[in-house]
Every structure is written in C-alpha cells, then in structure tokens.
Short mmCIF file of C-alpha atoms in Angstrom, two decimals:
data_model
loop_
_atom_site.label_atom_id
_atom_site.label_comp_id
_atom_site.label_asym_id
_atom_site.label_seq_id
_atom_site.Cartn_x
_atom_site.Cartn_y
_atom_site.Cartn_z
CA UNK A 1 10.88 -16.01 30.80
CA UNK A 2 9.15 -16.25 27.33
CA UNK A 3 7.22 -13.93 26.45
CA UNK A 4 4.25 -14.62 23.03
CA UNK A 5 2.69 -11.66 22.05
CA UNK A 6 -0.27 -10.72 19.32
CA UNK A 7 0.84 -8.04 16.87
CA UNK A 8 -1.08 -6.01 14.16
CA UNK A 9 0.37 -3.61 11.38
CA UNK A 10 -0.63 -1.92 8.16
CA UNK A 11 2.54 -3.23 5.61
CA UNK A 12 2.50 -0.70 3.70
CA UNK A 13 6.26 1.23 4.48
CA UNK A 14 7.76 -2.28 5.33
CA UNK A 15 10.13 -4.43 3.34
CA UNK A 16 8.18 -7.72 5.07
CA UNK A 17 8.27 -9.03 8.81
CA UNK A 18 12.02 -10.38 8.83
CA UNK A 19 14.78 -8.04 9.40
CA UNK A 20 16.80 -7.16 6.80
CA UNK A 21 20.28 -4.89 6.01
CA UNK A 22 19.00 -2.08 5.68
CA UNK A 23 15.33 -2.59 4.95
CA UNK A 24 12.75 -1.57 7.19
CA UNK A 25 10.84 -4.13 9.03
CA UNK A 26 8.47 -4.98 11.61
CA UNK A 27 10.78 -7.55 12.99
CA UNK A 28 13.61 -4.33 13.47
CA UNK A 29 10.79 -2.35 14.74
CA UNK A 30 9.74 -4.51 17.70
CA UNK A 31 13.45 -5.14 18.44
CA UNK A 32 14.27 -1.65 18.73
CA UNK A 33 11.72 -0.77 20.56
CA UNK A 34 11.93 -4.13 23.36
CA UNK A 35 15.60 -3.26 23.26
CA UNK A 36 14.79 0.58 24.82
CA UNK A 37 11.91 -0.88 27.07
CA UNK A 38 14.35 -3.24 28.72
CA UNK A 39 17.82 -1.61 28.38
CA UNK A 40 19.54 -4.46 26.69
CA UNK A 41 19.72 -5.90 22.65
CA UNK A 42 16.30 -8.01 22.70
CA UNK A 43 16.06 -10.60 19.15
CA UNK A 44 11.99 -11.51 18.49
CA UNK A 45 11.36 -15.00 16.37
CA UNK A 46 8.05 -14.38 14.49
CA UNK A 47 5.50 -16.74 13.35
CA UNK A 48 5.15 -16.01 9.88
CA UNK A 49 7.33 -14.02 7.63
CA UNK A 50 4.82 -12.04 5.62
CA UNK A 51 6.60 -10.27 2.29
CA UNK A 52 6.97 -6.85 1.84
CA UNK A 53 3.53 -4.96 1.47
CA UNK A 54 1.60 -7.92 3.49
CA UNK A 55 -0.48 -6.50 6.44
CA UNK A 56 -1.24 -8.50 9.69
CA UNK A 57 -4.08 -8.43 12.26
CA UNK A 58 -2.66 -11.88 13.97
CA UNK A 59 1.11 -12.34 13.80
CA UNK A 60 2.68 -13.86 16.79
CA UNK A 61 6.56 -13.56 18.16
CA UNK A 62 8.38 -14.31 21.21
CA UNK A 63 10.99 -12.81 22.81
CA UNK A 64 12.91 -13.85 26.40
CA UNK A 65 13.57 -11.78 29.44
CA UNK A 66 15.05 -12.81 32.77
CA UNK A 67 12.65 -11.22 34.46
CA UNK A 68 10.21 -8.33 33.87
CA UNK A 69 9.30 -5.76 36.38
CA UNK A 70 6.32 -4.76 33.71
CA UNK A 71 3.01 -6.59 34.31
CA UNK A 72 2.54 -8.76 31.45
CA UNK A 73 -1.17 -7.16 30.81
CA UNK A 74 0.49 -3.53 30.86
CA UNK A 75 3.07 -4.89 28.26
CA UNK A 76 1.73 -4.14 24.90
CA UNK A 77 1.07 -0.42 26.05
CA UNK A 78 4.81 0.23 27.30
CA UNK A 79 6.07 -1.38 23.59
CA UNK A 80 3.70 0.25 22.19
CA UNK A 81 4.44 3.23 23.13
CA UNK A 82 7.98 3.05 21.50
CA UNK A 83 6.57 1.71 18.06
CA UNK A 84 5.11 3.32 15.17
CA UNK A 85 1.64 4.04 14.65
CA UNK A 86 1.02 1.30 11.94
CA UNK A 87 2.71 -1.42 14.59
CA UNK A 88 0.29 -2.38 17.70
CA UNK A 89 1.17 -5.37 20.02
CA UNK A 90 -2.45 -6.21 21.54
CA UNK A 91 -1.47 -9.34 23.89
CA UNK A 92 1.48 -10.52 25.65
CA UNK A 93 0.97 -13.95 27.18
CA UNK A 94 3.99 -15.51 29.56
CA UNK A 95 4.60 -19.22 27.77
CA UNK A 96 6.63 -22.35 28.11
CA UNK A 97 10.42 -21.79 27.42
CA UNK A 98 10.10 -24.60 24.94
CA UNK A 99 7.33 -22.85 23.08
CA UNK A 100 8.24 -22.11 19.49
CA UNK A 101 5.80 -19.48 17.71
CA UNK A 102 6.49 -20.51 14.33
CA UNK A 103 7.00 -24.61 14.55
CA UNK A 104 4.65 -25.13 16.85
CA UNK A 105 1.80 -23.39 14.97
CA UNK A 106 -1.17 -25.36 14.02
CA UNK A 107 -3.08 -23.37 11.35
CA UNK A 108 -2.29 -19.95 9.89
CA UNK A 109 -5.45 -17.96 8.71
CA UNK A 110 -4.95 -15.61 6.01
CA UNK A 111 -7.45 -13.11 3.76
CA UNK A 112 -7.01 -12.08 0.43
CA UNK A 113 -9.22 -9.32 -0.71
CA UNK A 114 -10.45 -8.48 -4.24
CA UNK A 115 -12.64 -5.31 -5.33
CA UNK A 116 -14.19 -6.42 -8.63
CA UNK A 117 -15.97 -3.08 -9.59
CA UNK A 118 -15.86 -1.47 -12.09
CA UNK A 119 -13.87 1.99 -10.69
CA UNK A 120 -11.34 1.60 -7.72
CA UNK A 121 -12.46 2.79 -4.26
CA UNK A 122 -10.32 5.36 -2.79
CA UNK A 123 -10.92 4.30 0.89
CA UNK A 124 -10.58 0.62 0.56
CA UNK A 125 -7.45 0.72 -2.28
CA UNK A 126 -4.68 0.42 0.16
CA UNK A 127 -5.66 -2.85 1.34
CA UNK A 128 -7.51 -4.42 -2.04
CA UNK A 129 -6.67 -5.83 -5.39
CA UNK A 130 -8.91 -3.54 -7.53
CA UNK A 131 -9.79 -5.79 -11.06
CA UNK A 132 -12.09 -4.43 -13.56
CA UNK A 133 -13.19 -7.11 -15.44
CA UNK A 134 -16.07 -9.36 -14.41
CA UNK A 135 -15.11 -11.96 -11.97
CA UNK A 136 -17.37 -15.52 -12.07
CA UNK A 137 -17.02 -16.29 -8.11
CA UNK A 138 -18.47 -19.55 -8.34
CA UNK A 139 -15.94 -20.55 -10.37
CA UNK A 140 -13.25 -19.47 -8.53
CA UNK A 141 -15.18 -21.32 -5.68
CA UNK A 142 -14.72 -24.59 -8.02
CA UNK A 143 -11.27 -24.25 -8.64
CA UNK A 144 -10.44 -23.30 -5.01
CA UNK A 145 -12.14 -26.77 -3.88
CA UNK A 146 -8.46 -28.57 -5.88
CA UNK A 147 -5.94 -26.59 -3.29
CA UNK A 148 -7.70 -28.33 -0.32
CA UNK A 149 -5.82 -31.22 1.49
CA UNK A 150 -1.80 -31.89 0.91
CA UNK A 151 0.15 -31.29 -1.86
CA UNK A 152 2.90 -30.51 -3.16
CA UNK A 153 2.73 -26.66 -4.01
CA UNK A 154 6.33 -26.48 -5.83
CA UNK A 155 4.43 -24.53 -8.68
CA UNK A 156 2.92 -21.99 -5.86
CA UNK A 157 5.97 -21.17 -4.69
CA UNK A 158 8.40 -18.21 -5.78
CA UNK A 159 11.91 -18.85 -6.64
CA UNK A 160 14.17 -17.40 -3.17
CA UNK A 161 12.54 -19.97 -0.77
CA UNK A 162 15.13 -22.08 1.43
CA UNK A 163 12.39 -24.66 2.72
CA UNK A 164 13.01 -28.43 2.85
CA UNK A 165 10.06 -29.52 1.26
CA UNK A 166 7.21 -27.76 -0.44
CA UNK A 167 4.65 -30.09 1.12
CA UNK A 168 1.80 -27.85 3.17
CA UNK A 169 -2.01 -29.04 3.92
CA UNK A 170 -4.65 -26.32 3.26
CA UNK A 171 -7.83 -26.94 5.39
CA UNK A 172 -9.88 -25.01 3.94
CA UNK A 173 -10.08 -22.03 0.96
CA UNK A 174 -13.79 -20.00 1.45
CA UNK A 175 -14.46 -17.31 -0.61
CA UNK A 176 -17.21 -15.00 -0.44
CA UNK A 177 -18.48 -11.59 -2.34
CA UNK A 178 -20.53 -8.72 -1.24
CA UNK A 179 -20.95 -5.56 -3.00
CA UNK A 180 -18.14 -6.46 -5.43
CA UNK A 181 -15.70 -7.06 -2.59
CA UNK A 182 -14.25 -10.82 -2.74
CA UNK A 183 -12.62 -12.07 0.11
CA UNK A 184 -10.84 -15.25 -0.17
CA UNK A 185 -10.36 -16.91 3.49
CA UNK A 186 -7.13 -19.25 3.49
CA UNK A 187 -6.55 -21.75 6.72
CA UNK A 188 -3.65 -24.56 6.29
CA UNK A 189 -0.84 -25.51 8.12
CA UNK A 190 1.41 -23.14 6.70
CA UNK A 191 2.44 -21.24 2.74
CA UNK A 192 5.27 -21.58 0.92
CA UNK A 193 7.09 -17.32 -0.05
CA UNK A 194 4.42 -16.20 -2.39
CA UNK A 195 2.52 -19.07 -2.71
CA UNK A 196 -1.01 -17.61 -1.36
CA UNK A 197 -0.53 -14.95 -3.70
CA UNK A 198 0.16 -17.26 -6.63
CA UNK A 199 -3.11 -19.40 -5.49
CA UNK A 200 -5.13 -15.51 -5.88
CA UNK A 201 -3.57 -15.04 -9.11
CA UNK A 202 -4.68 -18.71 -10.29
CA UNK A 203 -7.76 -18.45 -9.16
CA UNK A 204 -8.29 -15.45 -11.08
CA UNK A 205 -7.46 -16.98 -14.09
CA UNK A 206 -10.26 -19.25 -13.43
CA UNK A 207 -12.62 -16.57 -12.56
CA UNK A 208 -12.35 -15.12 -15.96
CA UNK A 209 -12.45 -18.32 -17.89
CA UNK A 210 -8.86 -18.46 -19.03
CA UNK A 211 -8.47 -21.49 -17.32
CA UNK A 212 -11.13 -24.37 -16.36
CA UNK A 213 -11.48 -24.68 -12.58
CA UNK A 214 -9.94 -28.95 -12.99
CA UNK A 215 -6.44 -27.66 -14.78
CA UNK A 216 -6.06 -26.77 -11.32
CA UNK A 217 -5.43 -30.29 -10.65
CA UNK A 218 -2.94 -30.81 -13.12
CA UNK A 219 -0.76 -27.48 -12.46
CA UNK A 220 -0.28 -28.69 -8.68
CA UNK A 221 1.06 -32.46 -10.33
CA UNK A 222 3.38 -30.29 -12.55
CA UNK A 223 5.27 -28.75 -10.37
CA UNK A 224 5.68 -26.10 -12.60
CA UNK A 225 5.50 -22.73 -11.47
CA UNK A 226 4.88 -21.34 -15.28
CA UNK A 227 1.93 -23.17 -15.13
CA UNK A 228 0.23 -20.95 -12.67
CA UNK A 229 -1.38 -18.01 -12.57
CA UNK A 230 0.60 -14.58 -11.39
CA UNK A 231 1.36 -13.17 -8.19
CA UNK A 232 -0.80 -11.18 -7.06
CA UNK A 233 -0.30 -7.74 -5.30
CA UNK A 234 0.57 -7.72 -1.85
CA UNK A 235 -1.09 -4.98 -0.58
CA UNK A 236 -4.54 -6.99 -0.32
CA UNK A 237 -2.86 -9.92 1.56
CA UNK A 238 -3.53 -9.94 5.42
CA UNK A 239 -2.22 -12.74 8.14
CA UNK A 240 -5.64 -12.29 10.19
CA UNK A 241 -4.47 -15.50 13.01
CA UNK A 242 -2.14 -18.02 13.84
CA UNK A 243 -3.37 -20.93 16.15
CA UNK A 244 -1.83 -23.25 18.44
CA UNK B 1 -25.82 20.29 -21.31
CA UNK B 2 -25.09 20.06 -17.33
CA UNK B 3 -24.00 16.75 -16.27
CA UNK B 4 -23.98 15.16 -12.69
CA UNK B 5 -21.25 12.74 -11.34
CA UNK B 6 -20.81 10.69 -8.05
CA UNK B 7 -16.99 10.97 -6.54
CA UNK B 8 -15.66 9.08 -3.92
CA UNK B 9 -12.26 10.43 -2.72
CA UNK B 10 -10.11 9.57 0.79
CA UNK B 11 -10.43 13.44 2.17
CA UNK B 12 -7.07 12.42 4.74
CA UNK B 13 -4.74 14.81 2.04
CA UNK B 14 -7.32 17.60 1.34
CA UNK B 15 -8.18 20.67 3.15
CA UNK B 16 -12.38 19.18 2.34
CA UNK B 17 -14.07 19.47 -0.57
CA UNK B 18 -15.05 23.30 -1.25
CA UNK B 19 -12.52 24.96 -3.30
CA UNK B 20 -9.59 27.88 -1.15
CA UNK B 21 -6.91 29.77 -1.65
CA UNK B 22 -3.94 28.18 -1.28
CA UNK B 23 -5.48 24.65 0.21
CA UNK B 24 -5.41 21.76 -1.99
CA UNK B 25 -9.14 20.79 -2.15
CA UNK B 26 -11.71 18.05 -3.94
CA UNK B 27 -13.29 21.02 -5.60
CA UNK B 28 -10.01 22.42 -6.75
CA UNK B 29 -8.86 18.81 -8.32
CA UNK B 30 -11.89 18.11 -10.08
CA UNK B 31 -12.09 21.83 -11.89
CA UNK B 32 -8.64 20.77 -12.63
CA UNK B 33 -9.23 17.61 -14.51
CA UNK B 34 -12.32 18.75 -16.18
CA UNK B 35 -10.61 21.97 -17.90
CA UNK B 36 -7.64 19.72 -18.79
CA UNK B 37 -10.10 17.54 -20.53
CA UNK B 38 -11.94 20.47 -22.29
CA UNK B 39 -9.20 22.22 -22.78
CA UNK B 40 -11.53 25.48 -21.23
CA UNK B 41 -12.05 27.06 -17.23
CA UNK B 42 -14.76 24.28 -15.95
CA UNK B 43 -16.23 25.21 -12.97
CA UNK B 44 -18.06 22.75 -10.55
CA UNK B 45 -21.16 22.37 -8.52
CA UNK B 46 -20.70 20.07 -5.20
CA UNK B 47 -24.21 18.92 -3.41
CA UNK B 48 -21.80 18.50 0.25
CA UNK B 49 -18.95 21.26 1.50
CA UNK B 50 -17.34 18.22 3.42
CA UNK B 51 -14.97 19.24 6.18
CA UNK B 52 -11.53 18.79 6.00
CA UNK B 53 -10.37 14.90 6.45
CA UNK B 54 -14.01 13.72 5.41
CA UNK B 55 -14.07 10.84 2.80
CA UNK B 56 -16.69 10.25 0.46
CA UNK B 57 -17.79 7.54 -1.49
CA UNK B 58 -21.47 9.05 -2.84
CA UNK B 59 -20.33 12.84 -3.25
CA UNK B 60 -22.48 14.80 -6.24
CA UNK B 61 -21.22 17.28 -8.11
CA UNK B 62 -22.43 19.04 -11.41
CA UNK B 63 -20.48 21.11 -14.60
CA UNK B 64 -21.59 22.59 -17.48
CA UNK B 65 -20.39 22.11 -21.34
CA UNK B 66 -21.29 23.06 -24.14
CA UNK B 67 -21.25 19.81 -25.94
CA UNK B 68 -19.05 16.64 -25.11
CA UNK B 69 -17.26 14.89 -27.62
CA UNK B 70 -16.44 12.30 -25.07
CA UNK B 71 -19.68 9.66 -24.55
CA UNK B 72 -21.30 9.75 -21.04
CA UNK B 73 -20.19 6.20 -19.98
CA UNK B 74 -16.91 6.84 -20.84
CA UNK B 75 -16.90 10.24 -19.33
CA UNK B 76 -15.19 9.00 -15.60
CA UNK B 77 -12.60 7.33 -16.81
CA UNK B 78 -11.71 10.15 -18.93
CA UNK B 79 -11.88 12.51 -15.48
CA UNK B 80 -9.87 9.95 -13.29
CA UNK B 81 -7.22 9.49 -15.93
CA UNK B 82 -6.38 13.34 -14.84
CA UNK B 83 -7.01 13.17 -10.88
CA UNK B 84 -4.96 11.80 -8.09
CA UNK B 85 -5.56 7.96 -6.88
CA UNK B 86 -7.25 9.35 -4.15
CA UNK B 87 -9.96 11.07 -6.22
CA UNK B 88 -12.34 8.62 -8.30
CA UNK B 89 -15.77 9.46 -10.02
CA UNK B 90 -17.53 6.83 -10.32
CA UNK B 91 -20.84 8.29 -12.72
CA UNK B 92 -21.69 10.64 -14.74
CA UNK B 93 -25.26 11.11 -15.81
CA UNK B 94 -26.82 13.99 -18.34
CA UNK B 95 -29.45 15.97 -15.93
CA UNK B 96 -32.05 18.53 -16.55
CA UNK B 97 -30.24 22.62 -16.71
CA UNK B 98 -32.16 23.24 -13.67
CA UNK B 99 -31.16 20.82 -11.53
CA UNK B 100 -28.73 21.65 -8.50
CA UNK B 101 -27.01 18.88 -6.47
CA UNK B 102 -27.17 20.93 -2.82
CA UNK B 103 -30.81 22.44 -3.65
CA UNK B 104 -32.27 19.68 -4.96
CA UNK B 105 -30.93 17.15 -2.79
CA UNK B 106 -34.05 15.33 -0.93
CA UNK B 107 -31.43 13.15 1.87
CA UNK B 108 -28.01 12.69 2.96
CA UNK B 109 -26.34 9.92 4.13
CA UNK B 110 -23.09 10.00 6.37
CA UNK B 111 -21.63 7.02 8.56
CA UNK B 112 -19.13 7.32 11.51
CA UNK B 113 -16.84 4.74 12.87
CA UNK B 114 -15.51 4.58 16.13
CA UNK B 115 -13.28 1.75 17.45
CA UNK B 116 -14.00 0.82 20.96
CA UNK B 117 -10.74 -1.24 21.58
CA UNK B 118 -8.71 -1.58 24.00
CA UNK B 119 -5.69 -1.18 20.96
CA UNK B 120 -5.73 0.64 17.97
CA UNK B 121 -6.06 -1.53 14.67
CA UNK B 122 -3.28 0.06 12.19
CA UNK B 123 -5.14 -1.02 9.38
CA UNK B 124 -8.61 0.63 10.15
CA UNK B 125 -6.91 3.67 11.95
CA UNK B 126 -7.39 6.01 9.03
CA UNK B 127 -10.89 5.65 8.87
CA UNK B 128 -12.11 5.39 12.40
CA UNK B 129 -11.92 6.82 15.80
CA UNK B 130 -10.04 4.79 18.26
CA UNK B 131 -12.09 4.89 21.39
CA UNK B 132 -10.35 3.25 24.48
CA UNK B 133 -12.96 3.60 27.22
CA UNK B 134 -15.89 1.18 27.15
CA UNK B 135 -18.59 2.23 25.23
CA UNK B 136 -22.72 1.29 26.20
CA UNK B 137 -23.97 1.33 22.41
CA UNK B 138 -27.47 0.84 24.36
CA UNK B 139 -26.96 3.84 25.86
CA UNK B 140 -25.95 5.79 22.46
CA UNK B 141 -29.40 4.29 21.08
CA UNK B 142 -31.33 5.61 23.53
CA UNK B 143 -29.68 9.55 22.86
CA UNK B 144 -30.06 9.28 19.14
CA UNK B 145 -33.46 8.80 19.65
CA UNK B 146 -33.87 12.57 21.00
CA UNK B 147 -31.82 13.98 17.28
CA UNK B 148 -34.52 12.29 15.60
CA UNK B 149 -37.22 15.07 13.69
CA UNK B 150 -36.78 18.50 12.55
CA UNK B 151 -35.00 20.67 15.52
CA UNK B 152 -32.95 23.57 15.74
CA UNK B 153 -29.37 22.55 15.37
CA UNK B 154 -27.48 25.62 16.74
CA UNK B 155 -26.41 23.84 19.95
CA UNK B 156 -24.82 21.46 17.27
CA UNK B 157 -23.26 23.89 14.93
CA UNK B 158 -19.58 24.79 14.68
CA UNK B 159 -19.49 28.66 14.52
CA UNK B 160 -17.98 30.18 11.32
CA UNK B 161 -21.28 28.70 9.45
CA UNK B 162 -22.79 30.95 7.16
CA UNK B 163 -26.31 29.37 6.69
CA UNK B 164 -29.60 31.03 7.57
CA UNK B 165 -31.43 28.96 9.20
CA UNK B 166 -29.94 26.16 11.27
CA UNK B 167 -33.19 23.89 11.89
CA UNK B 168 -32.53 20.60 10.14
CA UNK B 169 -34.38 17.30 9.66
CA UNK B 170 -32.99 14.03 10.85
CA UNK B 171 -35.11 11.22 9.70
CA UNK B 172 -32.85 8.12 11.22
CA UNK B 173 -29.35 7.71 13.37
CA UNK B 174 -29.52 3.92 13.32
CA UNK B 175 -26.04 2.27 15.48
CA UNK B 176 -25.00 -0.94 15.11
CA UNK B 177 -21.89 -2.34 17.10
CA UNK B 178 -19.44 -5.81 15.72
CA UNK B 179 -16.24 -6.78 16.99
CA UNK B 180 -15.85 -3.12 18.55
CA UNK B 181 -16.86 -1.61 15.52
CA UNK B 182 -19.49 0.95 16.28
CA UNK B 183 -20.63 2.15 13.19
CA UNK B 184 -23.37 5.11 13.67
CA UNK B 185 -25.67 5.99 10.32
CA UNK B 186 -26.96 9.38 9.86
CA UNK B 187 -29.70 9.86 7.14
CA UNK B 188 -31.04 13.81 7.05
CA UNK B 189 -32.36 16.42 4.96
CA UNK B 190 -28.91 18.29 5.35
CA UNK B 191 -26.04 18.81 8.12
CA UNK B 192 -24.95 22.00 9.41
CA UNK B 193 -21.46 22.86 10.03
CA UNK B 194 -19.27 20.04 11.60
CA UNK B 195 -23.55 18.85 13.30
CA UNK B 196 -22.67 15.37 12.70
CA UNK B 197 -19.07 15.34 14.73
CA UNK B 198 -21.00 17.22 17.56
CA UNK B 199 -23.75 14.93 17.56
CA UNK B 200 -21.23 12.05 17.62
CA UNK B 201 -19.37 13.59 20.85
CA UNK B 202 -22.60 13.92 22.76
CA UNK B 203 -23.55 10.57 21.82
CA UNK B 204 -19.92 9.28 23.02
CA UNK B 205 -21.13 11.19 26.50
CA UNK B 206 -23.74 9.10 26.51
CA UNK B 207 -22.58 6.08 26.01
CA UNK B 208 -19.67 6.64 28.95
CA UNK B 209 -22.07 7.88 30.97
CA UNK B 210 -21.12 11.12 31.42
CA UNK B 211 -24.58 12.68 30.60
CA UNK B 212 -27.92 10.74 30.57
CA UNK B 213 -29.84 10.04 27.07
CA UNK B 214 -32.50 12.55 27.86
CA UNK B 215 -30.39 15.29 28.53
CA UNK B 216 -29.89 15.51 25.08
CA UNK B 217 -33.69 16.92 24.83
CA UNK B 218 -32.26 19.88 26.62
CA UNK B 219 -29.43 20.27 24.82
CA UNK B 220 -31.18 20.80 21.29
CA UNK B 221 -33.38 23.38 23.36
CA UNK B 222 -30.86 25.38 25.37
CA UNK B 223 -29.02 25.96 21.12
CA UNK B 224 -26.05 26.61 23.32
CA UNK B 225 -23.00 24.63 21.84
CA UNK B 226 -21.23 23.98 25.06
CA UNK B 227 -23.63 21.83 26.06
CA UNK B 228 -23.25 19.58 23.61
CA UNK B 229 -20.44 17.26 23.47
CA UNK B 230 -16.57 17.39 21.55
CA UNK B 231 -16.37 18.02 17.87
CA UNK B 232 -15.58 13.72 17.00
CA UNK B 233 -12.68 13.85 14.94
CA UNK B 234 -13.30 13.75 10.64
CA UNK B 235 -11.10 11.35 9.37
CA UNK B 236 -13.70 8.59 10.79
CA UNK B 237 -16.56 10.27 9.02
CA UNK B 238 -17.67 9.61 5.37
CA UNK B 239 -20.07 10.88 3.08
CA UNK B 240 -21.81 7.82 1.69
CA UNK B 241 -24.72 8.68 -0.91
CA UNK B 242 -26.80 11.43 -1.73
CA UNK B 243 -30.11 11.11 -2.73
CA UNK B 244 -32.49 13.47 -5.01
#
C-alpha cells in the first residue's frame, strides 16, 4: 500500500529535505518518526528536494506499508505526533503503487518573498529577503516575462546538480507588491538546485537597473552561470504546492 | 530635546516590554543601545507595557538628550546597529518636551491571529494561535459587537494591574476570516491588563458555542473575571500602531 502525504515545515534548523550523513533533515525526520509509528525501517521519496533553509507549505512524499491498521484520515496526527513542531503532515491519501511523487508531478508552485523597506521587520525576517534599496517592480515584472516557456536554464543552475538535462518549462512567473512586501509566484514543471534563487537574484539586478529587463534573454542563450545575477537567500524561498 | 521613535520587535525572547530585574526586556535593550550611543544613562518612555511574548510593529517610545550630534533620519540606524535582530526602530521624530507617548496617546491598535485548522502551519505558528475546533466567525461578530463603547473592563482584567480606573473605550473589534486565518482588530483608547487576551477567549466561547453573543452584555456588567473567557495566549497578539 502507497501511501502520498502533504507536508509543511519552517526550514530553518534543516540542512534541506534529502537525508544526509549527518545533517539534519526533514526527509530523516519523517523516516524516524514512520519507522516508530510502524515498528519497522520505513524510506520516504519526496517530491522536491528543497536546499537547506527552504520552507514548505506543499511538499509531497510517499512511503509503502503492507498494511495499516491506522485510518488513513487519522494518519497525519499519529506521525505527527512523533515529529517536531516545525514538521506537520496535513494529508495522507492511499495511491496507485505505480504512483511516483516526484516524476509524475505536473507543476511545482513556489514563492519567493522580498521586503523592500527601508528597516527590516522583526516578525516577518525569518521568512523574507529584507533589501534596502528601492526596488522598480515593474521592471522586474518585464524581465520576469523572458523566463516563461522552455529553456535551457544551465546559467540558473548551481554547480553540484547531477540532472540529465537542464531543460525545465516555467508557466508562469507573477509578481506582486503590497506594503513593500514583493512576492514573486513561480509555477513550471520543475527547477534546477538553486536555480529559483538565481532567477530572484537576476531579477533583482533588473529591479535596480543594473541590468535591462531583455539581457535576460541573452544570459539564458549563454549558458553561463556568471552571467546571472546571485543566489539569493534561502530563508524567503517556500515550495507552497506540487500538482498532479 | 525629547525625541519619539516607533519599534517593532518579535516579543517571543523577552519577558514584554517594561523594564525588570533580572528579565531581559524591550525597555531594558533599548536604554541599552541609547546610552551606548551617548555614551551617558538614557532612560526611556514606552506609550504600551506589552505583556510578555507580545510583538510589536508600531510601539512608541520617547528619551531625552541634551543635544544629538547624530541627525534625526539617521538616528535608527544608529540605535539598531546596537540592538538585537529582533529589536528594530523604525522612526525617530523631534517632539514637543511635553509630550508623553502613554498620556498623550489618542488610540491603540492591536491584532490577534488565530488559526482555525485542522493542522498547525509551522511557518505561522509563532505568531498565531492554532485553534483546532471549528470556529463560527459569525458568531464572534455578533459578541464583539457587545465590547464596543466605553465599559468597565474589570471582568476583563488580569489581576496584578495597578491602574485606577479600569473603564476603557473600544471604538471597533472588526474580524475578518481567509484560508482559516481569523484575524481579529482591536482599535481603543487603551487596554487594561492582559483585556485583549480575555476578550479574545470569550470571543473563542462564542464562536464554539459555548456561551451565546449576548451573554457577553452580562459579562462586562457582572466585572467578575470568571465569567469571562481564557486568557488567549500572547505570542499571537501584536501591537500594530499607536496613534496621537
């Protein structure tokens, strides 16, 4: 029996979703605690594996039992109850053995969020990029409009990655601001390690006019990863859904 | 030359804003800072004793020099450069020497959260109470309706409160509810002791039914605080302007 569930954590004390020697992660989290809930060594394959820092509202994973004598609606509360406060399953849906949470996702949805004021905001800081200098959001809005469709996002993507080929489709990049708070929405098929991150940090540049919004076009034909912007923090990254 | 500066701190580390013995305190930090600064004892003014746990992102408080070397725009940058990351001040302004940030204070603004999930969100849980059992906002409407006008508060005051009189002004408790996200503004003329956090428990009685929206009129009359509902708990409140 496979098991998909919905899980939300805060990042923060995490070296990223994947387990690692080590390294705390969420992925060694929910296996430890699935382990103690059903008395044998439990391994969960995740949707998505978010860096270290990144926060989630929406990641997915499986994991397979024989058989559970725990009512699939009363399962997030029993593992639950032998995570961590910053972990929280909130759905466990029984699916197809052949069901595969990462390759058979559709769209990932992501939100990157920037506080462009002018002092930091104590409440929000944990889970924003704080930048004091003036951001122009329309341009970043321009520039954002050259990530949509499929490319080849070899320059958005961090050294360390093992992927076959740095093709990925982004639907869609909207970006909105109130009160100084920018939230860039990001929906595609899937992102390269780092390469949302290195998308923020472009589109930053051309926020602040260091860049025009069209060299976007030519970095992504480069290929060259000098030629973007910087990564930026990971703190105000969070995977908010993953469809199928 | 008395000068008065907004503060917005996350209250989760600090033992609330007015200065103890022993207790690390808001107060305490800022005196800190400024007599670093001035190289002289500063003491402070604050316009809100917020409990301990409260945030704040429109706190007041006012100090005294002699004369500043250090220009009035530049002045919180100069402060946060010697407080914790959980501490900002966000404006200093040069007021009149007889102006007092509690006295003179004309309305205060505070919003609580409550999450009415059926799981806990790890990345909102430090700023909201997590409220399992369904929650009729209508219902919570309809009792905040009764707070509204100038009443005596004792049946909503924590005891250990030193003030004189305990009748109070409420000019608005407007509650709006999104995605579970019940988010309940209070605007008064001042708050006694821990009033808003009782106020919020009765209204939670409300809204589960436990005691109908006009029993709440005799509540406020009976001034007997176990009547009232729970003391909600302060790490979901926060203190969001001040206005003179």
């Amino acid at each position: 029996m496979k098991i998909l569930n919905n899980v939300s954590y805060d990042g923060e004390k995490y070296s990223g979703f994947q387990i690692q020697k080590n390294d705390s992660t969420i992925q060694a989290e929910l296996e430890k605690s699935l382990s103690q809930l059903y008395n044998r060594d439990i391994s969960v394959i995740g949707a998505s594996r978010t860096d270290s820092g990144v926060h989630a509202l929406g990641q997915k994973f499986t994991f397979n039992v024989i058989s559970s004598s725990i009512a699939i609606d009363k399962l997030p509360t029993a593992i639950n109850a032998r995570l961590p406060d910053d972990i929280v399953v909130t759905n466990s849906i029984i699916v197809d053995e052949y069901f595969h949470p990462r390759f058979d996702a559709k769209e990932k949805i992501y939100l990157y969020k920037i506080l462009n004021t002018q002092y930091q905001n104590p409440i929000l800081k944990n889970y924003v990029c704080h930048f004091k200098n003036k951001i122009d959001v329309k341009l970043m809005q321009k520039g954002a409009k050259y990530f949509i469709g499929t490319h080849d996002f070899l320059a958005f993507c961090s050294a360390g990655s093992s992927v076959k080929s740095t093709v990925r489709t982004i639907f869609d990049i909207s970006i909105k601001e109130e009160n100084g708070l920018i939230e860039l929405e990001f929906r595609g098929d899937g992102f390269l390690y780092n390469m949302i991150r290195i998308i923020v940090g472009t589109l930053l540049d051309c926020g602040t006019n260091k860049i025009l919004p069209q060299y976007i076009e030519e970095i992504i034909f480069s290929k060259d990863r000098h030629l973007a912007g910087k990564t930026a923090p990971a703190h105000a990254l969070t995977l908010m859904d993953i469809l199928y």
